[in-house]
């Protein structure tokens, strides 16, 4: 059986017996996060699909794609969400160029993450300006209204930014989300969806732990 064989997911049936109270508390958390609130179930599942691509959990991608489809999401909407996640992931690396430039130039700073960094990101003199131009065009296109609203795209951006733990991305996309009319409550639900997906990826991968544990006992 492979590490990601479809039948692995059946091992989740054993989770309740391994830590009954703890597992049930996780299930309660999951249901609370994904229930209708300031964001609809469809919006939350679209965010979940985007975040699951950032966490690179195949179990989560499969589960939440099916849940999103059931909630009414189209394939085009889900692909846009994935591309937004890709842009945020790329944007995090792009933004962290500030750290690379500072380290390379031997410049000291009071903090690795300065608020000035965000303002200076686009003024850094890179050796590949043509790549920088295409990168910025990609980031801009990913934020435009399409099958998904600009507002939902920024909510996805904030959720994925918390997943990648990029403070530049969190700051930039929170500001953009606010400009698109997102409330604190909507942002909080988007972030909690990201939190659930991060924990869900860990929980679901316990099927691999069970498989490895049982195989090692047989050797």
PDB file of N, CA, C and O in Angstrom, residues 46 49-54 61 65 75-89 138 148 156 160:
ATOM      1  N   UNK A  46     -14.619  26.957  -0.527  1.00  0.00           N
ATOM      2  CA  UNK A  46     -13.712  27.474  -1.552  1.00  0.00           C
ATOM      3  C   UNK A  46     -12.393  27.902  -0.908  1.00  0.00           C
ATOM      4  O   UNK A  46     -11.305  27.613  -1.420  1.00  0.00           O
ATOM      5  N   UNK A  49     -10.426  24.780  -0.025  1.00  0.00           N
ATOM      6  CA  UNK A  49      -9.741  24.176  -1.173  1.00  0.00           C
ATOM      7  C   UNK A  49      -8.448  24.935  -1.473  1.00  0.00           C
ATOM      8  O   UNK A  49      -7.400  24.333  -1.722  1.00  0.00           O
ATOM      9  N   UNK A  50      -8.515  26.270  -1.428  1.00  0.00           N
ATOM     10  CA  UNK A  50      -7.321  27.079  -1.668  1.00  0.00           C
ATOM     11  C   UNK A  50      -6.245  26.794  -0.624  1.00  0.00           C
ATOM     12  O   UNK A  50      -5.074  26.566  -0.964  1.00  0.00           O
ATOM     13  N   UNK A  51      -6.631  26.795   0.645  1.00  0.00           N
ATOM     14  CA  UNK A  51      -5.665  26.570   1.722  1.00  0.00           C
ATOM     15  C   UNK A  51      -5.084  25.159   1.657  1.00  0.00           C
ATOM     16  O   UNK A  51      -3.897  24.956   1.919  1.00  0.00           O
ATOM     17  N   UNK A  52      -5.903  24.178   1.287  1.00  0.00           N
ATOM     18  CA  UNK A  52      -5.411  22.798   1.218  1.00  0.00           C
ATOM     19  C   UNK A  52      -4.336  22.634   0.146  1.00  0.00           C
ATOM     20  O   UNK A  52      -3.466  21.769   0.255  1.00  0.00           O
ATOM     21  N   UNK A  53      -4.382  23.474  -0.877  1.00  0.00           N
ATOM     22  CA  UNK A  53      -3.312  23.454  -1.877  1.00  0.00           C
ATOM     23  C   UNK A  53      -2.047  24.102  -1.310  1.00  0.00           C
ATOM     24  O   UNK A  53      -0.933  23.730  -1.696  1.00  0.00           O
ATOM     25  N   UNK A  54      -2.214  25.063  -0.415  1.00  0.00           N
ATOM     26  CA  UNK A  54      -1.056  25.685   0.233  1.00  0.00           C
ATOM     27  C   UNK A  54      -0.417  24.730   1.242  1.00  0.00           C
ATOM     28  O   UNK A  54       0.809  24.686   1.374  1.00  0.00           O
ATOM     29  N   UNK A  61      -7.439  18.194  -0.045  1.00  0.00           N
ATOM     30  CA  UNK A  61      -7.843  18.646  -1.379  1.00  0.00           C
ATOM     31  C   UNK A  61      -9.028  17.827  -1.865  1.00  0.00           C
ATOM     32  O   UNK A  61     -10.026  18.372  -2.345  1.00  0.00           O
ATOM     33  N   UNK A  65     -12.696  19.593  -1.988  1.00  0.00           N
ATOM     34  CA  UNK A  65     -13.169  19.804  -3.354  1.00  0.00           C
ATOM     35  C   UNK A  65     -14.566  19.210  -3.500  1.00  0.00           C
ATOM     36  O   UNK A  65     -15.464  19.838  -4.088  1.00  0.00           O
ATOM     37  N   UNK A  75     -16.079  24.303 -11.067  1.00  0.00           N
ATOM     38  CA  UNK A  75     -14.668  23.987 -11.248  1.00  0.00           C
ATOM     39  C   UNK A  75     -13.864  25.249 -11.549  1.00  0.00           C
ATOM     40  O   UNK A  75     -12.723  25.406 -11.084  1.00  0.00           O
ATOM     41  N   UNK A  76     -14.469  26.180 -12.295  1.00  0.00           N
ATOM     42  CA  UNK A  76     -13.801  27.436 -12.614  1.00  0.00           C
ATOM     43  C   UNK A  76     -13.547  28.263 -11.348  1.00  0.00           C
ATOM     44  O   UNK A  76     -12.486  28.864 -11.201  1.00  0.00           O
ATOM     45  N   UNK A  77     -14.513  28.287 -10.447  1.00  0.00           N
ATOM     46  CA  UNK A  77     -14.342  29.020  -9.188  1.00  0.00           C
ATOM     47  C   UNK A  77     -13.231  28.398  -8.352  1.00  0.00           C
ATOM     48  O   UNK A  77     -12.396  29.106  -7.779  1.00  0.00           O
ATOM     49  N   UNK A  78     -13.208  27.069  -8.304  1.00  0.00           N
ATOM     50  CA  UNK A  78     -12.194  26.395  -7.503  1.00  0.00           C
ATOM     51  C   UNK A  78     -10.799  26.592  -8.092  1.00  0.00           C
ATOM     52  O   UNK A  78      -9.826  26.790  -7.349  1.00  0.00           O
ATOM     53  N   UNK A  79     -10.704  26.576  -9.429  1.00  0.00           N
ATOM     54  CA  UNK A  79      -9.386  26.782 -10.042  1.00  0.00           C
ATOM     55  C   UNK A  79      -8.896  28.203  -9.791  1.00  0.00           C
ATOM     56  O   UNK A  79      -7.709  28.422  -9.533  1.00  0.00           O
ATOM     57  N   UNK A  80      -9.803  29.183  -9.845  1.00  0.00           N
ATOM     58  CA  UNK A  80      -9.407  30.559  -9.523  1.00  0.00           C
ATOM     59  C   UNK A  80      -8.899  30.651  -8.092  1.00  0.00           C
ATOM     60  O   UNK A  80      -7.913  31.334  -7.809  1.00  0.00           O
ATOM     61  N   UNK A  81      -9.585  29.946  -7.183  1.00  0.00           N
ATOM     62  CA  UNK A  81      -9.160  29.956  -5.778  1.00  0.00           C
ATOM     63  C   UNK A  81      -7.760  29.375  -5.632  1.00  0.00           C
ATOM     64  O   UNK A  81      -6.925  29.895  -4.875  1.00  0.00           O
ATOM     65  N   UNK A  82      -7.491  28.287  -6.360  1.00  0.00           N
ATOM     66  CA  UNK A  82      -6.167  27.663  -6.318  1.00  0.00           C
ATOM     67  C   UNK A  82      -5.109  28.614  -6.873  1.00  0.00           C
ATOM     68  O   UNK A  82      -3.999  28.731  -6.337  1.00  0.00           O
ATOM     69  N   UNK A  83      -5.442  29.334  -7.937  1.00  0.00           N
ATOM     70  CA  UNK A  83      -4.494  30.276  -8.524  1.00  0.00           C
ATOM     71  C   UNK A  83      -4.235  31.459  -7.602  1.00  0.00           C
ATOM     72  O   UNK A  83      -3.130  32.000  -7.564  1.00  0.00           O
ATOM     73  N   UNK A  84      -5.248  31.868  -6.849  1.00  0.00           N
ATOM     74  CA  UNK A  84      -5.029  32.910  -5.840  1.00  0.00           C
ATOM     75  C   UNK A  84      -4.058  32.396  -4.782  1.00  0.00           C
ATOM     76  O   UNK A  84      -3.130  33.101  -4.372  1.00  0.00           O
ATOM     77  N   UNK A  85      -4.261  31.148  -4.347  1.00  0.00           N
ATOM     78  CA  UNK A  85      -3.343  30.547  -3.367  1.00  0.00           C
ATOM     79  C   UNK A  85      -1.925  30.507  -3.924  1.00  0.00           C
ATOM     80  O   UNK A  85      -0.951  30.806  -3.217  1.00  0.00           O
ATOM     81  N   UNK A  86      -1.801  30.154  -5.206  1.00  0.00           N
ATOM     82  CA  UNK A  86      -0.482  30.108  -5.840  1.00  0.00           C
ATOM     83  C   UNK A  86       0.164  31.490  -5.856  1.00  0.00           C
ATOM     84  O   UNK A  86       1.369  31.632  -5.617  1.00  0.00           O
ATOM     85  N   UNK A  87      -0.640  32.511  -6.126  1.00  0.00           N
ATOM     86  CA  UNK A  87      -0.118  33.881  -6.152  1.00  0.00           C
ATOM     87  C   UNK A  87       0.344  34.326  -4.767  1.00  0.00           C
ATOM     88  O   UNK A  87       1.373  34.992  -4.629  1.00  0.00           O
ATOM     89  N   UNK A  88      -0.419  33.951  -3.744  1.00  0.00           N
ATOM     90  CA  UNK A  88      -0.035  34.334  -2.378  1.00  0.00           C
ATOM     91  C   UNK A  88       1.246  33.617  -1.968  1.00  0.00           C
ATOM     92  O   UNK A  88       2.141  34.203  -1.339  1.00  0.00           O
ATOM     93  N   UNK A  89       1.354  32.342  -2.324  1.00  0.00           N
ATOM     94  CA  UNK A  89       2.562  31.582  -1.996  1.00  0.00           C
ATOM     95  C   UNK A  89       3.782  32.199  -2.704  1.00  0.00           C
ATOM     96  O   UNK A  89       4.850  32.362  -2.108  1.00  0.00           O
ATOM     97  N   UNK A 138       1.232  38.844 -12.496  1.00  0.00           N
ATOM     98  CA  UNK A 138       0.520  37.664 -12.001  1.00  0.00           C
ATOM     99  C   UNK A 138      -0.219  37.984 -10.706  1.00  0.00           C
ATOM    100  O   UNK A 138      -1.397  37.662 -10.539  1.00  0.00           O
ATOM    101  N   UNK A 148     -14.700  34.432  -9.221  1.00  0.00           N
ATOM    102  CA  UNK A 148     -14.813  34.792  -7.808  1.00  0.00           C
ATOM    103  C   UNK A 148     -14.796  36.306  -7.678  1.00  0.00           C
ATOM    104  O   UNK A 148     -14.142  37.000  -8.466  1.00  0.00           O
ATOM    105  N   UNK A 156      -9.480  34.808   0.611  1.00  0.00           N
ATOM    106  CA  UNK A 156      -8.589  33.673   0.347  1.00  0.00           C
ATOM    107  C   UNK A 156      -7.145  34.094   0.589  1.00  0.00           C
ATOM    108  O   UNK A 156      -6.363  33.353   1.204  1.00  0.00           O
ATOM    109  N   UNK A 160      -4.659  32.227   3.166  1.00  0.00           N
ATOM    110  CA  UNK A 160      -3.425  31.579   2.709  1.00  0.00           C
ATOM    111  C   UNK A 160      -2.204  32.267   3.318  1.00  0.00           C
ATOM    112  O   UNK A 160      -1.210  31.614   3.650  1.00  0.00           O
TER     113      UNK A 160
END
